[in-house]
Amino acid sequence: MKNDSLKGQHRINEQIRAKEVRIVGDEIEPKVYPIAQALKLAEEHEADLVEISPTATPPVCRIIDYSKFLYQLKKRQKEQKAKQVKVNVKEIRFGPQTDDHDYNFKLKHAKGFLEDGDKVKAYVFFKGRSILFKEQGEVLLLRFANDLEEYAKVDQMPVLEGKRMIIQLSPKKVTAPKKTMAPKVAERALQVAPAKTEEE
Protein backbone atom coordinates (compact mmCIF):
# COMPACT_ATOMS: atom_id res chain seq x y z
CA MET A 1 0.00 0.00 0.00
CA LYS A 2 2.82 2.39 0.84
CA ASN A 3 4.37 1.75 -2.56
CA ASP A 4 1.08 2.70 -4.22
CA SER A 5 1.02 6.05 -2.41
CA LEU A 6 4.59 6.72 -3.56
CA LYS A 7 3.72 5.70 -7.12
CA GLY A 8 1.13 8.42 -7.39
CA GLN A 9 3.77 11.07 -6.68
CA HIS A 10 5.64 10.65 -9.97
CA ARG A 11 4.76 10.57 -13.63
CA ILE A 12 6.47 7.84 -15.60
CA ASN A 13 6.90 7.11 -19.32
CA GLU A 14 3.79 8.12 -21.36
CA GLN A 15 2.30 9.93 -18.32
CA ILE A 16 4.91 12.70 -18.76
CA ARG A 17 3.20 15.54 -20.62
CA ALA A 18 6.17 17.83 -21.37
CA LYS A 19 7.44 18.13 -24.96
CA GLU A 20 11.03 17.88 -23.78
CA VAL A 21 12.76 16.81 -20.60
CA ARG A 22 16.17 17.16 -18.96
CA ILE A 23 17.67 13.77 -18.20
CA VAL A 24 20.08 13.31 -15.30
CA GLY A 25 21.76 10.09 -14.22
CA ASP A 26 24.90 8.02 -14.28
CA GLU A 27 25.02 6.35 -17.70
CA ILE A 28 23.25 8.98 -19.79
CA GLU A 29 24.60 12.33 -20.92
CA PRO A 30 22.78 14.97 -18.84
CA LYS A 31 21.03 17.27 -21.31
CA VAL A 32 17.61 18.22 -22.68
CA TYR A 33 15.93 15.62 -24.91
CA PRO A 34 12.65 15.69 -26.87
CA ILE A 35 10.15 13.45 -25.03
CA ALA A 36 10.08 10.87 -27.86
CA GLN A 37 13.87 10.50 -27.75
CA ALA A 38 13.86 10.31 -23.94
CA LEU A 39 11.28 7.51 -24.01
CA LYS A 40 13.32 5.68 -26.65
CA LEU A 41 16.47 5.95 -24.47
CA ALA A 42 14.56 4.53 -21.51
CA GLU A 43 13.38 1.64 -23.68
CA GLU A 44 16.95 0.97 -24.85
CA HIS A 45 18.08 0.80 -21.22
CA GLU A 46 15.13 -1.50 -20.40
CA ALA A 47 14.09 0.99 -17.73
CA ASP A 48 11.50 3.69 -17.07
CA LEU A 49 11.56 7.43 -17.67
CA VAL A 50 10.74 8.86 -14.23
CA GLU A 51 9.87 12.54 -13.71
CA ILE A 52 11.69 13.57 -10.52
CA SER A 53 11.30 17.35 -10.70
CA PRO A 54 8.05 18.27 -12.48
CA THR A 55 8.22 22.00 -11.61
CA ALA A 56 11.57 22.56 -13.34
CA THR A 57 11.68 23.95 -16.90
CA PRO A 58 11.96 21.59 -18.65
CA PRO A 59 10.99 18.85 -16.14
CA VAL A 60 13.90 16.75 -14.84
CA CYS A 61 13.75 12.98 -15.40
CA ARG A 62 15.83 9.93 -14.60
CA ILE A 63 16.10 6.71 -16.55
CA ILE A 64 15.79 4.01 -13.91
CA ASP A 65 13.77 0.92 -13.13
CA TYR A 66 10.73 2.43 -11.38
CA SER A 67 10.51 -0.21 -8.63
CA LYS A 68 14.23 0.34 -7.90
CA PHE A 69 13.60 4.11 -7.82
CA LEU A 70 10.77 3.63 -5.28
CA TYR A 71 12.96 1.35 -3.17
CA GLN A 72 15.76 3.97 -3.09
CA LEU A 73 13.22 6.65 -2.20
CA LYS A 74 11.79 4.62 0.70
CA LYS A 75 15.31 3.79 1.93
CA ARG A 76 16.27 7.50 1.92
CA GLN A 77 13.09 8.44 3.79
CA LYS A 78 13.85 5.75 6.42
CA GLU A 79 17.42 7.05 6.87
CA GLN A 80 16.21 10.64 7.25
CA LYS A 81 13.66 9.52 9.85
CA ALA A 82 16.36 7.68 11.79
CA LYS A 83 18.55 10.82 11.81
CA GLN A 84 15.77 12.96 13.25
CA VAL A 85 16.42 12.56 16.96
CA LYS A 86 13.46 13.74 18.98
CA VAL A 87 14.59 16.39 21.45
CA ASN A 88 12.33 17.06 24.41
CA VAL A 89 12.08 20.53 25.88
CA LYS A 90 11.52 20.60 29.64
CA GLU A 91 10.09 23.75 31.20
CA ILE A 92 11.14 25.10 34.58
CA ARG A 93 9.17 27.93 36.10
CA PHE A 94 10.39 30.47 38.64
CA GLY A 95 8.74 33.33 40.44
CA PRO A 96 10.59 36.68 40.46
CA GLN A 97 11.46 36.18 44.14
CA THR A 98 12.32 32.47 44.27
CA ASP A 99 14.01 31.45 47.52
CA ASP A 100 17.29 29.48 47.58
CA HIS A 101 15.67 26.17 48.59
CA ASP A 102 13.25 26.28 45.64
CA TYR A 103 16.00 27.50 43.31
CA ASN A 104 18.36 24.63 44.24
CA PHE A 105 15.55 22.09 43.87
CA LYS A 106 14.83 23.33 40.33
CA LEU A 107 18.54 23.51 39.51
CA LYS A 108 18.90 19.83 40.46
CA HIS A 109 15.98 18.92 38.16
CA ALA A 110 17.49 20.93 35.29
CA LYS A 111 20.82 19.07 35.66
CA GLY A 112 18.93 15.77 35.43
CA PHE A 113 17.06 16.89 32.28
CA LEU A 114 20.27 18.07 30.60
CA GLU A 115 22.10 14.84 31.47
CA ASP A 116 19.24 12.93 29.80
CA GLY A 117 19.83 14.99 26.63
CA ASP A 118 16.74 17.22 27.00
CA LYS A 119 16.68 20.95 26.35
CA VAL A 120 15.63 23.24 29.19
CA LYS A 121 13.39 26.28 28.84
CA ALA A 122 13.48 28.19 32.11
CA TYR A 123 11.27 31.18 32.69
CA VAL A 124 10.28 33.68 35.34
CA PHE A 125 6.56 34.37 35.43
CA PHE A 126 5.51 37.86 36.45
CA LYS A 127 2.05 38.23 37.99
CA GLY A 128 0.42 41.67 37.97
CA ARG A 129 2.75 44.34 39.38
CA SER A 130 5.63 41.86 39.81
CA ILE A 131 6.70 42.86 36.27
CA LEU A 132 8.54 45.64 38.13
CA PHE A 133 11.01 42.92 39.20
CA LYS A 134 11.95 42.03 35.62
CA GLU A 135 15.62 42.92 36.21
CA GLN A 136 15.58 40.60 39.21
CA GLY A 137 14.14 37.90 36.97
CA GLU A 138 16.89 38.41 34.41
CA VAL A 139 19.58 38.14 37.12
CA LEU A 140 17.96 34.91 38.36
CA LEU A 141 17.98 33.33 34.88
CA LEU A 142 21.59 34.38 34.24
CA ARG A 143 22.60 32.87 37.59
CA PHE A 144 20.72 29.69 36.58
CA ALA A 145 22.61 29.50 33.25
CA ASN A 146 25.91 30.15 35.05
CA ASP A 147 25.23 27.37 37.60
CA LEU A 148 24.53 24.99 34.72
CA GLU A 149 27.65 26.00 32.77
CA GLU A 150 29.15 22.48 33.00
CA TYR A 151 25.96 20.86 31.71
CA ALA A 152 24.50 23.33 29.20
CA LYS A 153 25.12 25.97 26.59
CA VAL A 154 22.82 28.97 26.25
CA ASP A 155 20.71 28.94 23.06
CA GLN A 156 18.88 32.15 23.86
CA MET A 157 19.70 34.81 26.45
CA PRO A 158 16.87 36.00 28.73
CA VAL A 159 14.13 37.65 26.69
CA LEU A 160 10.79 39.06 27.86
CA GLU A 161 7.76 37.55 26.11
CA GLY A 162 4.55 38.97 27.55
CA LYS A 163 4.55 38.13 31.27
CA ARG A 164 7.39 35.63 31.00
CA MET A 165 11.14 36.11 30.82
CA ILE A 166 12.63 33.08 29.09
CA ILE A 167 16.08 31.54 28.70
CA GLN A 168 16.78 28.47 26.54
CA LEU A 169 19.51 25.93 27.29
CA SER A 170 20.83 22.92 25.35
CA PRO A 171 22.77 20.00 26.81
CA LYS A 172 26.54 20.00 26.37
CA LYS A 173 28.24 16.82 25.25
CA VAL A 174 30.25 15.97 28.32
CA THR A 175 33.53 14.20 27.64
CA ALA A 176 34.71 11.92 30.40
CA PRO A 177 37.98 12.96 32.05
CA LYS A 178 41.01 10.88 31.08
CA LYS A 179 41.37 8.30 33.86
CA THR A 180 44.91 7.27 32.93
CA MET A 181 46.39 10.59 34.06
CA ALA A 182 45.04 10.61 37.63
CA PRO A 183 46.89 7.57 39.09
CA LYS A 184 50.23 8.75 37.61
CA VAL A 185 49.80 12.18 39.17
CA ALA A 186 48.89 10.57 42.50
CA GLU A 187 51.95 8.28 42.33
CA ARG A 188 54.23 11.22 41.61
CA ALA A 189 52.74 13.13 44.55
CA LEU A 190 53.39 10.18 46.88
CA GLN A 191 56.97 9.89 45.67
CA VAL A 192 57.65 13.58 46.20
CA ALA A 193 55.86 13.91 49.55
CA PRO A 194 58.10 11.61 51.68
CA ALA A 195 61.26 13.21 50.26
CA LYS A 196 60.11 16.62 51.50
CA THR A 197 59.25 15.37 54.99
CA GLU A 198 62.64 13.66 55.35
CA GLU A 199 64.47 16.88 54.48
CA GLU A 200 62.42 18.78 57.03
PDB file of C-alpha atoms in Angstrom:
ATOM      1  CA  MET A   1       0.000   0.000   0.000  1.00  0.00           C
ATOM      2  CA  LYS A   2       2.820   2.388   0.839  1.00  0.00           C
ATOM      3  CA  ASN A   3       4.369   1.753  -2.561  1.00  0.00           C
ATOM      4  CA  ASP A   4       1.082   2.704  -4.218  1.00  0.00           C
ATOM      5  CA  SER A   5       1.017   6.051  -2.412  1.00  0.00           C
ATOM      6  CA  LEU A   6       4.588   6.724  -3.564  1.00  0.00           C
ATOM      7  CA  LYS A   7       3.724   5.698  -7.116  1.00  0.00           C
ATOM      8  CA  GLY A   8       1.127   8.424  -7.386  1.00  0.00           C
ATOM      9  CA  GLN A   9       3.769  11.068  -6.683  1.00  0.00           C
ATOM     10  CA  HIS A  10       5.644  10.648  -9.969  1.00  0.00           C
ATOM     11  CA  ARG A  11       4.756  10.574 -13.634  1.00  0.00           C
ATOM     12  CA  ILE A  12       6.472   7.840 -15.599  1.00  0.00           C
ATOM     13  CA  ASN A  13       6.896   7.106 -19.320  1.00  0.00           C
ATOM     14  CA  GLU A  14       3.793   8.117 -21.359  1.00  0.00           C
ATOM     15  CA  GLN A  15       2.302   9.930 -18.323  1.00  0.00           C
ATOM     16  CA  ILE A  16       4.911  12.703 -18.758  1.00  0.00           C
ATOM     17  CA  ARG A  17       3.201  15.539 -20.622  1.00  0.00           C
ATOM     18  CA  ALA A  18       6.170  17.826 -21.367  1.00  0.00           C
ATOM     19  CA  LYS A  19       7.436  18.128 -24.959  1.00  0.00           C
ATOM     20  CA  GLU A  20      11.026  17.884 -23.780  1.00  0.00           C
ATOM     21  CA  VAL A  21      12.763  16.806 -20.603  1.00  0.00           C
ATOM     22  CA  ARG A  22      16.172  17.160 -18.963  1.00  0.00           C
ATOM     23  CA  ILE A  23      17.674  13.775 -18.195  1.00  0.00           C
ATOM     24  CA  VAL A  24      20.082  13.310 -15.296  1.00  0.00           C
ATOM     25  CA  GLY A  25      21.762  10.085 -14.224  1.00  0.00           C
ATOM     26  CA  ASP A  26      24.902   8.018 -14.284  1.00  0.00           C
ATOM     27  CA  GLU A  27      25.021   6.345 -17.697  1.00  0.00           C
ATOM     28  CA  ILE A  28      23.251   8.976 -19.790  1.00  0.00           C
ATOM     29  CA  GLU A  29      24.604  12.330 -20.922  1.00  0.00           C
ATOM     30  CA  PRO A  30      22.777  14.973 -18.845  1.00  0.00           C
ATOM     31  CA  LYS A  31      21.028  17.268 -21.312  1.00  0.00           C
ATOM     32  CA  VAL A  32      17.608  18.219 -22.679  1.00  0.00           C
ATOM     33  CA  TYR A  33      15.934  15.619 -24.909  1.00  0.00           C
ATOM     34  CA  PRO A  34      12.651  15.695 -26.870  1.00  0.00           C
ATOM     35  CA  ILE A  35      10.154  13.446 -25.028  1.00  0.00           C
ATOM     36  CA  ALA A  36      10.083  10.868 -27.857  1.00  0.00           C
ATOM     37  CA  GLN A  37      13.871  10.495 -27.754  1.00  0.00           C
ATOM     38  CA  ALA A  38      13.863  10.306 -23.941  1.00  0.00           C
ATOM     39  CA  LEU A  39      11.279   7.510 -24.009  1.00  0.00           C
ATOM     40  CA  LYS A  40      13.321   5.683 -26.647  1.00  0.00           C
ATOM     41  CA  LEU A  41      16.465   5.955 -24.467  1.00  0.00           C
ATOM     42  CA  ALA A  42      14.555   4.531 -21.511  1.00  0.00           C
ATOM     43  CA  GLU A  43      13.384   1.641 -23.677  1.00  0.00           C
ATOM     44  CA  GLU A  44      16.951   0.966 -24.853  1.00  0.00           C
ATOM     45  CA  HIS A  45      18.085   0.796 -21.220  1.00  0.00           C
ATOM     46  CA  GLU A  46      15.130  -1.496 -20.399  1.00  0.00           C
ATOM     47  CA  ALA A  47      14.093   0.991 -17.729  1.00  0.00           C
ATOM     48  CA  ASP A  48      11.495   3.693 -17.073  1.00  0.00           C
ATOM     49  CA  LEU A  49      11.555   7.427 -17.668  1.00  0.00           C
ATOM     50  CA  VAL A  50      10.740   8.865 -14.235  1.00  0.00           C
ATOM     51  CA  GLU A  51       9.869  12.540 -13.712  1.00  0.00           C
ATOM     52  CA  ILE A  52      11.694  13.569 -10.516  1.00  0.00           C
ATOM     53  CA  SER A  53      11.301  17.349 -10.701  1.00  0.00           C
ATOM     54  CA  PRO A  54       8.046  18.268 -12.484  1.00  0.00           C
ATOM     55  CA  THR A  55       8.218  22.000 -11.614  1.00  0.00           C
ATOM     56  CA  ALA A  56      11.570  22.558 -13.343  1.00  0.00           C
ATOM     57  CA  THR A  57      11.683  23.948 -16.900  1.00  0.00           C
ATOM     58  CA  PRO A  58      11.957  21.588 -18.653  1.00  0.00           C
ATOM     59  CA  PRO A  59      10.994  18.852 -16.144  1.00  0.00           C
ATOM     60  CA  VAL A  60      13.897  16.753 -14.837  1.00  0.00           C
ATOM     61  CA  CYS A  61      13.754  12.980 -15.400  1.00  0.00           C
ATOM     62  CA  ARG A  62      15.835   9.926 -14.605  1.00  0.00           C
ATOM     63  CA  ILE A  63      16.101   6.706 -16.552  1.00  0.00           C
ATOM     64  CA  ILE A  64      15.793   4.013 -13.910  1.00  0.00           C
ATOM     65  CA  ASP A  65      13.772   0.918 -13.134  1.00  0.00           C
ATOM     66  CA  TYR A  66      10.732   2.428 -11.381  1.00  0.00           C
ATOM     67  CA  SER A  67      10.511  -0.210  -8.633  1.00  0.00           C
ATOM     68  CA  LYS A  68      14.231   0.340  -7.902  1.00  0.00           C
ATOM     69  CA  PHE A  69      13.602   4.108  -7.822  1.00  0.00           C
ATOM     70  CA  LEU A  70      10.767   3.634  -5.281  1.00  0.00           C
ATOM     71  CA  TYR A  71      12.957   1.349  -3.174  1.00  0.00           C
ATOM     72  CA  GLN A  72      15.759   3.966  -3.090  1.00  0.00           C
ATOM     73  CA  LEU A  73      13.217   6.654  -2.199  1.00  0.00           C
ATOM     74  CA  LYS A  74      11.792   4.618   0.698  1.00  0.00           C
ATOM     75  CA  LYS A  75      15.310   3.793   1.935  1.00  0.00           C
ATOM     76  CA  ARG A  76      16.266   7.501   1.916  1.00  0.00           C
ATOM     77  CA  GLN A  77      13.093   8.439   3.793  1.00  0.00           C
ATOM     78  CA  LYS A  78      13.847   5.753   6.416  1.00  0.00           C
ATOM     79  CA  GLU A  79      17.416   7.045   6.866  1.00  0.00           C
ATOM     80  CA  GLN A  80      16.213  10.639   7.254  1.00  0.00           C
ATOM     81  CA  LYS A  81      13.662   9.523   9.847  1.00  0.00           C
ATOM     82  CA  ALA A  82      16.364   7.685  11.790  1.00  0.00           C
ATOM     83  CA  LYS A  83      18.550  10.819  11.810  1.00  0.00           C
ATOM     84  CA  GLN A  84      15.771  12.958  13.250  1.00  0.00           C
ATOM     85  CA  VAL A  85      16.420  12.557  16.958  1.00  0.00           C
ATOM     86  CA  LYS A  86      13.459  13.741  18.982  1.00  0.00           C
ATOM     87  CA  VAL A  87      14.592  16.388  21.448  1.00  0.00           C
ATOM     88  CA  ASN A  88      12.331  17.059  24.413  1.00  0.00           C
ATOM     89  CA  VAL A  89      12.076  20.535  25.878  1.00  0.00           C
ATOM     90  CA  LYS A  90      11.523  20.597  29.636  1.00  0.00           C
ATOM     91  CA  GLU A  91      10.089  23.752  31.202  1.00  0.00           C
ATOM     92  CA  ILE A  92      11.145  25.101  34.578  1.00  0.00           C
ATOM     93  CA  ARG A  93       9.169  27.934  36.103  1.00  0.00           C
ATOM     94  CA  PHE A  94      10.390  30.468  38.640  1.00  0.00           C
ATOM     95  CA  GLY A  95       8.736  33.327  40.439  1.00  0.00           C
ATOM     96  CA  PRO A  96      10.590  36.681  40.457  1.00  0.00           C
ATOM     97  CA  GLN A  97      11.465  36.181  44.145  1.00  0.00           C
ATOM     98  CA  THR A  98      12.324  32.468  44.274  1.00  0.00           C
ATOM     99  CA  ASP A  99      14.013  31.448  47.524  1.00  0.00           C
ATOM    100  CA  ASP A 100      17.286  29.482  47.579  1.00  0.00           C
ATOM    101  CA  HIS A 101      15.667  26.170  48.588  1.00  0.00           C
ATOM    102  CA  ASP A 102      13.246  26.277  45.640  1.00  0.00           C
ATOM    103  CA  TYR A 103      16.003  27.499  43.310  1.00  0.00           C
ATOM    104  CA  ASN A 104      18.358  24.626  44.240  1.00  0.00           C
ATOM    105  CA  PHE A 105      15.545  22.086  43.875  1.00  0.00           C
ATOM    106  CA  LYS A 106      14.835  23.329  40.335  1.00  0.00           C
ATOM    107  CA  LEU A 107      18.536  23.513  39.511  1.00  0.00           C
ATOM    108  CA  LYS A 108      18.896  19.834  40.462  1.00  0.00           C
ATOM    109  CA  HIS A 109      15.983  18.921  38.165  1.00  0.00           C
ATOM    110  CA  ALA A 110      17.491  20.929  35.292  1.00  0.00           C
ATOM    111  CA  LYS A 111      20.816  19.065  35.665  1.00  0.00           C
ATOM    112  CA  GLY A 112      18.930  15.773  35.430  1.00  0.00           C
ATOM    113  CA  PHE A 113      17.063  16.888  32.284  1.00  0.00           C
ATOM    114  CA  LEU A 114      20.272  18.066  30.599  1.00  0.00           C
ATOM    115  CA  GLU A 115      22.099  14.844  31.475  1.00  0.00           C
ATOM    116  CA  ASP A 116      19.239  12.935  29.796  1.00  0.00           C
ATOM    117  CA  GLY A 117      19.826  14.989  26.633  1.00  0.00           C
ATOM    118  CA  ASP A 118      16.744  17.216  27.000  1.00  0.00           C
ATOM    119  CA  LYS A 119      16.685  20.951  26.353  1.00  0.00           C
ATOM    120  CA  VAL A 120      15.626  23.236  29.193  1.00  0.00           C
ATOM    121  CA  LYS A 121      13.394  26.279  28.841  1.00  0.00           C
ATOM    122  CA  ALA A 122      13.477  28.186  32.105  1.00  0.00           C
ATOM    123  CA  TYR A 123      11.268  31.183  32.695  1.00  0.00           C
ATOM    124  CA  VAL A 124      10.283  33.684  35.339  1.00  0.00           C
ATOM    125  CA  PHE A 125       6.555  34.366  35.430  1.00  0.00           C
ATOM    126  CA  PHE A 126       5.511  37.862  36.453  1.00  0.00           C
ATOM    127  CA  LYS A 127       2.050  38.231  37.989  1.00  0.00           C
ATOM    128  CA  GLY A 128       0.422  41.669  37.967  1.00  0.00           C
ATOM    129  CA  ARG A 129       2.749  44.339  39.377  1.00  0.00           C
ATOM    130  CA  SER A 130       5.634  41.861  39.811  1.00  0.00           C
ATOM    131  CA  ILE A 131       6.698  42.857  36.266  1.00  0.00           C
ATOM    132  CA  LEU A 132       8.544  45.641  38.128  1.00  0.00           C
ATOM    133  CA  PHE A 133      11.007  42.920  39.195  1.00  0.00           C
ATOM    134  CA  LYS A 134      11.951  42.030  35.616  1.00  0.00           C
ATOM    135  CA  GLU A 135      15.618  42.924  36.214  1.00  0.00           C
ATOM    136  CA  GLN A 136      15.581  40.600  39.215  1.00  0.00           C
ATOM    137  CA  GLY A 137      14.142  37.901  36.968  1.00  0.00           C
ATOM    138  CA  GLU A 138      16.887  38.405  34.410  1.00  0.00           C
ATOM    139  CA  VAL A 139      19.576  38.137  37.124  1.00  0.00           C
ATOM    140  CA  LEU A 140      17.958  34.912  38.363  1.00  0.00           C
ATOM    141  CA  LEU A 141      17.982  33.334  34.881  1.00  0.00           C
ATOM    142  CA  LEU A 142      21.593  34.376  34.235  1.00  0.00           C
ATOM    143  CA  ARG A 143      22.603  32.866  37.590  1.00  0.00           C
ATOM    144  CA  PHE A 144      20.719  29.689  36.582  1.00  0.00           C
ATOM    145  CA  ALA A 145      22.615  29.501  33.255  1.00  0.00           C
ATOM    146  CA  ASN A 146      25.906  30.146  35.049  1.00  0.00           C
ATOM    147  CA  ASP A 147      25.232  27.368  37.603  1.00  0.00           C
ATOM    148  CA  LEU A 148      24.530  24.985  34.716  1.00  0.00           C
ATOM    149  CA  GLU A 149      27.645  25.998  32.766  1.00  0.00           C
ATOM    150  CA  GLU A 150      29.148  22.482  32.996  1.00  0.00           C
ATOM    151  CA  TYR A 151      25.960  20.863  31.706  1.00  0.00           C
ATOM    152  CA  ALA A 152      24.497  23.332  29.201  1.00  0.00           C
ATOM    153  CA  LYS A 153      25.122  25.965  26.595  1.00  0.00           C
ATOM    154  CA  VAL A 154      22.816  28.972  26.245  1.00  0.00           C
ATOM    155  CA  ASP A 155      20.709  28.937  23.060  1.00  0.00           C
ATOM    156  CA  GLN A 156      18.884  32.148  23.864  1.00  0.00           C
ATOM    157  CA  MET A 157      19.702  34.807  26.449  1.00  0.00           C
ATOM    158  CA  PRO A 158      16.872  36.003  28.730  1.00  0.00           C
ATOM    159  CA  VAL A 159      14.130  37.650  26.691  1.00  0.00           C
ATOM    160  CA  LEU A 160      10.794  39.057  27.860  1.00  0.00           C
ATOM    161  CA  GLU A 161       7.760  37.552  26.111  1.00  0.00           C
ATOM    162  CA  GLY A 162       4.554  38.967  27.555  1.00  0.00           C
ATOM    163  CA  LYS A 163       4.548  38.131  31.275  1.00  0.00           C
ATOM    164  CA  ARG A 164       7.394  35.630  31.003  1.00  0.00           C
ATOM    165  CA  MET A 165      11.137  36.112  30.820  1.00  0.00           C
ATOM    166  CA  ILE A 166      12.633  33.082  29.092  1.00  0.00           C
ATOM    167  CA  ILE A 167      16.084  31.543  28.703  1.00  0.00           C
ATOM    168  CA  GLN A 168      16.783  28.469  26.537  1.00  0.00           C
ATOM    169  CA  LEU A 169      19.514  25.928  27.291  1.00  0.00           C
ATOM    170  CA  SER A 170      20.828  22.920  25.350  1.00  0.00           C
ATOM    171  CA  PRO A 171      22.774  19.995  26.808  1.00  0.00           C
ATOM    172  CA  LYS A 172      26.538  20.004  26.374  1.00  0.00           C
ATOM    173  CA  LYS A 173      28.241  16.819  25.250  1.00  0.00           C
ATOM    174  CA  VAL A 174      30.253  15.968  28.325  1.00  0.00           C
ATOM    175  CA  THR A 175      33.526  14.204  27.636  1.00  0.00           C
ATOM    176  CA  ALA A 176      34.709  11.919  30.401  1.00  0.00           C
ATOM    177  CA  PRO A 177      37.977  12.962  32.049  1.00  0.00           C
ATOM    178  CA  LYS A 178      41.011  10.879  31.085  1.00  0.00           C
ATOM    179  CA  LYS A 179      41.368   8.303  33.856  1.00  0.00           C
ATOM    180  CA  THR A 180      44.912   7.271  32.928  1.00  0.00           C
ATOM    181  CA  MET A 181      46.387  10.591  34.060  1.00  0.00           C
ATOM    182  CA  ALA A 182      45.037  10.614  37.633  1.00  0.00           C
ATOM    183  CA  PRO A 183      46.894   7.570  39.088  1.00  0.00           C
ATOM    184  CA  LYS A 184      50.228   8.751  37.612  1.00  0.00           C
ATOM    185  CA  VAL A 185      49.801  12.180  39.167  1.00  0.00           C
ATOM    186  CA  ALA A 186      48.893  10.570  42.501  1.00  0.00           C
ATOM    187  CA  GLU A 187      51.946   8.278  42.333  1.00  0.00           C
ATOM    188  CA  ARG A 188      54.228  11.219  41.608  1.00  0.00           C
ATOM    189  CA  ALA A 189      52.738  13.134  44.546  1.00  0.00           C
ATOM    190  CA  LEU A 190      53.389  10.176  46.877  1.00  0.00           C
ATOM    191  CA  GLN A 191      56.974   9.885  45.674  1.00  0.00           C
ATOM    192  CA  VAL A 192      57.653  13.583  46.196  1.00  0.00           C
ATOM    193  CA  ALA A 193      55.861  13.907  49.551  1.00  0.00           C
ATOM    194  CA  PRO A 194      58.096  11.607  51.677  1.00  0.00           C
ATOM    195  CA  ALA A 195      61.259  13.213  50.255  1.00  0.00           C
ATOM    196  CA  LYS A 196      60.113  16.619  51.505  1.00  0.00           C
ATOM    197  CA  THR A 197      59.248  15.365  54.988  1.00  0.00           C
ATOM    198  CA  GLU A 198      62.641  13.656  55.351  1.00  0.00           C
ATOM    199  CA  GLU A 199      64.466  16.879  54.476  1.00  0.00           C
ATOM    200  CA  GLU A 200      62.423  18.782  57.028  1.00  0.00           C
TER     201      GLU A 200
END
